[in-house]
XYZ file of C-alpha atoms in Angstrom:
277
model
C 127.845 74.244 114.351
C 124.743 75.501 112.538
C 123.096 73.785 109.596
C 122.190 76.502 107.083
C 120.370 75.099 104.049
C 122.275 71.843 104.425
C 125.719 73.422 104.913
C 127.412 73.076 108.309
C 128.888 76.407 109.418
C 130.338 77.894 112.577
C 127.950 80.359 114.225
C 130.220 83.297 113.475
C 130.121 82.446 109.767
C 126.332 82.571 109.450
C 125.397 85.591 107.332
C 121.767 86.726 107.601
C 120.979 89.936 105.730
C 119.036 92.951 107.006
C 116.308 91.861 104.594
C 115.779 88.565 106.398
C 112.014 88.092 106.564
C 112.132 86.128 109.795
C 113.756 89.193 111.385
C 111.670 91.868 109.654
C 108.218 90.309 109.692
C 108.420 87.172 111.811
C 107.809 85.387 108.506
C 108.849 81.936 109.627
C 107.879 78.791 111.514
C 109.894 76.542 113.782
C 109.926 73.172 115.493
C 111.580 72.502 118.842
C 112.633 68.862 118.844
C 114.221 66.522 121.362
C 116.930 64.104 120.253
C 117.648 61.249 122.646
C 120.519 58.816 122.052
C 120.724 59.858 118.394
C 116.982 59.298 117.946
C 114.748 62.190 116.869
C 111.851 61.890 119.311
C 108.332 61.891 117.792
C 109.890 62.943 114.496
C 106.953 62.020 112.248
C 104.608 64.199 114.301
C 107.020 67.136 114.173
C 107.546 66.696 110.438
C 103.863 66.598 109.504
C 103.117 69.578 111.764
C 105.906 71.518 110.011
C 104.558 70.614 106.574
C 101.018 71.660 107.562
C 102.338 74.957 108.970
C 104.326 75.731 105.810
C 101.292 75.035 103.635
C 99.121 77.272 105.801
C 101.652 80.108 105.482
C 101.861 79.677 101.675
C 105.525 78.667 101.769
C 106.874 76.658 98.854
C 107.942 73.273 100.207
C 111.150 72.100 98.465
C 110.973 68.728 96.734
C 113.851 67.451 98.888
C 112.005 68.254 102.137
C 111.102 64.639 102.803
C 110.778 63.026 106.218
C 114.064 61.190 105.665
C 115.950 64.218 104.325
C 115.220 66.518 107.257
C 115.872 63.780 109.805
C 119.254 63.184 108.164
C 120.027 66.925 108.294
C 119.157 67.047 112.006
C 121.363 64.061 112.810
C 124.156 65.469 110.634
C 124.097 68.592 112.795
C 123.977 66.524 115.990
C 127.120 64.685 114.892
C 129.138 67.913 115.185
C 128.422 68.161 118.927
C 130.753 66.746 121.560
C 128.276 66.918 124.420
C 125.876 64.467 126.168
C 123.328 62.282 124.407
C 120.232 64.478 124.856
C 119.798 67.507 122.623
C 117.405 70.346 121.959
C 117.030 71.074 118.238
C 115.410 74.137 116.710
C 114.493 73.742 113.059
C 113.556 77.167 111.693
C 112.060 77.682 108.228
C 111.553 81.197 106.876
C 110.718 82.807 103.555
C 113.679 83.997 101.486
C 114.718 87.656 101.573
C 112.849 90.322 99.663
C 109.682 92.332 99.548
C 107.735 94.306 102.108
C 104.613 92.670 103.531
C 104.246 91.048 100.135
C 107.226 88.697 99.659
C 109.147 88.520 96.399
C 109.108 84.732 96.583
C 107.555 81.934 98.599
C 110.748 79.882 98.477
C 112.394 79.203 101.835
C 115.665 78.942 103.734
C 116.163 76.798 106.817
C 118.388 76.738 109.881
C 119.027 73.883 112.295
C 120.486 74.766 115.701
C 121.524 72.211 118.322
C 122.186 72.630 122.032
C 122.509 70.403 125.071
C 119.213 69.519 126.751
C 119.427 68.867 130.472
C 115.945 69.687 131.750
C 115.088 68.081 135.084
C 111.551 68.044 136.451
C 111.237 70.695 139.161
C 109.821 69.706 142.550
C 108.348 73.176 143.013
C 106.775 74.991 140.071
C 104.695 78.143 140.491
C 102.507 79.849 137.886
C 100.019 82.698 137.613
C 97.942 84.364 134.903
C 99.391 86.919 132.486
C 96.669 89.505 131.872
C 98.414 92.337 130.006
C 97.837 90.983 126.487
C 95.748 88.224 124.924
C 96.765 85.275 122.805
C 93.941 85.510 120.290
C 92.024 82.385 119.348
C 92.021 81.213 115.762
C 93.788 78.734 113.531
C 96.937 80.829 113.049
C 97.598 80.765 116.798
C 97.968 76.972 116.673
C 101.051 77.339 114.423
C 104.565 77.839 115.844
C 105.417 81.018 113.969
C 108.303 83.359 114.829
C 105.742 85.857 116.164
C 106.021 85.157 119.911
C 105.751 88.611 121.493
C 103.000 87.685 123.971
C 105.063 84.687 125.107
C 108.116 86.926 125.493
C 106.271 89.541 127.550
C 104.653 86.853 129.710
C 108.084 85.298 130.334
C 109.440 88.693 131.428
C 106.427 89.089 133.726
C 107.091 85.639 135.220
C 110.742 86.489 135.811
C 109.875 89.834 137.443
C 107.396 88.137 139.783
C 109.556 85.109 140.664
C 107.260 82.697 138.846
C 108.254 79.661 136.821
C 105.666 80.281 134.122
C 102.476 82.123 133.168
C 99.084 81.124 131.818
C 98.098 82.942 128.623
C 94.464 83.934 128.049
C 92.514 84.531 124.846
C 90.164 87.420 124.068
C 87.328 85.543 125.813
C 89.528 85.346 128.945
C 89.759 81.593 128.546
C 92.922 79.633 129.322
C 94.987 78.993 126.186
C 98.378 77.604 127.238
C 101.505 78.629 129.158
C 104.399 80.615 127.729
C 106.246 77.553 126.457
C 103.746 74.716 126.305
C 100.262 73.302 126.711
C 98.338 72.970 129.972
C 96.143 70.236 131.474
C 93.964 70.374 134.586
C 92.688 67.409 136.600
C 89.464 67.377 138.624
C 88.394 64.001 139.920
C 88.649 61.571 137.017
C 88.248 64.254 134.340
C 91.297 65.781 132.650
C 90.774 68.940 130.606
C 93.013 70.781 128.172
C 92.175 73.848 126.052
C 90.736 72.956 122.653
C 92.693 74.051 119.575
C 89.868 76.511 118.868
C 90.930 78.378 122.034
C 94.191 79.327 120.276
C 96.699 76.923 121.818
C 99.704 75.528 119.982
C 99.046 72.147 118.401
C 101.647 70.582 120.675
C 103.277 67.276 119.845
C 103.512 66.181 123.483
C 99.960 67.494 124.033
C 98.839 65.014 121.385
C 100.834 62.164 122.929
C 99.473 62.841 126.427
C 95.898 62.865 125.102
C 96.565 59.482 123.472
C 97.936 58.097 126.756
C 94.899 59.340 128.708
C 92.422 57.913 126.172
C 93.941 54.460 126.745
C 93.571 54.856 130.537
C 90.025 53.846 131.530
C 90.342 55.592 134.902
C 90.220 59.054 133.325
C 88.231 61.002 130.743
C 89.914 63.637 128.573
C 88.095 66.766 127.389
C 89.385 69.324 124.896
C 87.320 72.348 125.793
C 87.224 75.934 127.049
C 88.745 76.398 130.519
C 88.431 79.392 132.825
C 91.190 80.557 135.197
C 88.746 79.783 138.031
C 88.725 76.109 136.991
C 92.521 76.027 137.259
C 92.325 77.224 140.851
C 89.699 74.584 141.688
C 91.640 71.707 140.075
C 93.146 68.807 141.999
C 96.218 68.756 139.802
C 97.697 70.800 136.947
C 100.559 69.989 134.604
C 102.145 71.501 131.493
C 103.765 69.855 128.489
C 106.281 70.549 125.735
C 108.764 68.632 123.614
C 111.773 69.303 125.851
C 110.437 69.092 129.409
C 107.911 66.367 128.643
C 105.471 66.809 131.516
C 106.079 69.283 134.335
C 103.594 69.171 137.241
C 102.484 72.520 138.677
C 102.702 72.781 142.459
C 101.406 76.319 143.066
C 98.894 78.650 141.395
C 98.085 81.817 143.323
C 97.397 80.495 146.860
C 96.500 76.990 145.705
C 98.832 74.007 146.151
C 98.348 70.995 143.896
C 99.205 67.321 144.125
C 101.565 66.013 141.434
C 101.036 62.243 141.431
C 99.236 61.867 138.097
C 101.582 64.229 136.250
C 104.574 62.187 137.371
C 102.916 58.911 136.328
C 102.041 60.303 132.906
C 105.594 61.578 132.495
C 106.915 58.053 133.081
C 104.541 56.752 130.395
C 105.700 59.517 128.052
C 109.364 58.585 128.606
C 108.588 55.032 127.493
C 106.954 56.409 124.327
C 110.001 58.596 123.653
C 112.264 55.576 123.773
C 109.892 53.301 121.834
C 109.268 55.951 119.201
C 105.474 55.619 119.081
């Protein structure tokens, strides 16, 4: 079932009008959230990112949109599922119907969708660069809006070329992220990830991985600009998002990477997911 503004409805009973602003203008934001054993993983981080995104987009945040309220609504939706204990949740918030580019109101509607999550780390994972369009740098690019056309086209490109994923570039031809997550490269004892100023999503798992690395005295983390050439010269590369956790990259162009550190970090991340820190 779907949670539409707090009401649980069957999918076929959801009525979205032709004036839906998420459909017409991409006027919405979303969070993709993992729920493990009835626990909303990293919920506080997701919640505060959602609130910051709504404020940035001038959406009116309802008084009832507290941390506890939205968590309860997510779990209420989970309770309607008769499938395994790990779920993928999409919480979508969009401005109410009406207006052209200028909305009639800044009030919002929300939808919560739930599906089974059964992602398993792949032993072989191949990526390349998507060069057709840029993911422009800037603060708006760090927000998970409904405007994901570059990600969609890059995913089609990956599928057509038998790739698992693609690296997105910004207008300076710097590495930004992959189609569905953040990217890290390892060279020696230095781990780099694109800075938020490069235009990457302000990923929740990105943040958690940075925190894990900071506590590990063997490695240094840098949030900086990264060129595609640096990716090819790296010892190891891995990507992150809320559902997969950490997925090591094995192949980029003709380069083959090791995956040892990515797997170790993923084990540390799993402990955090269970502990809730």
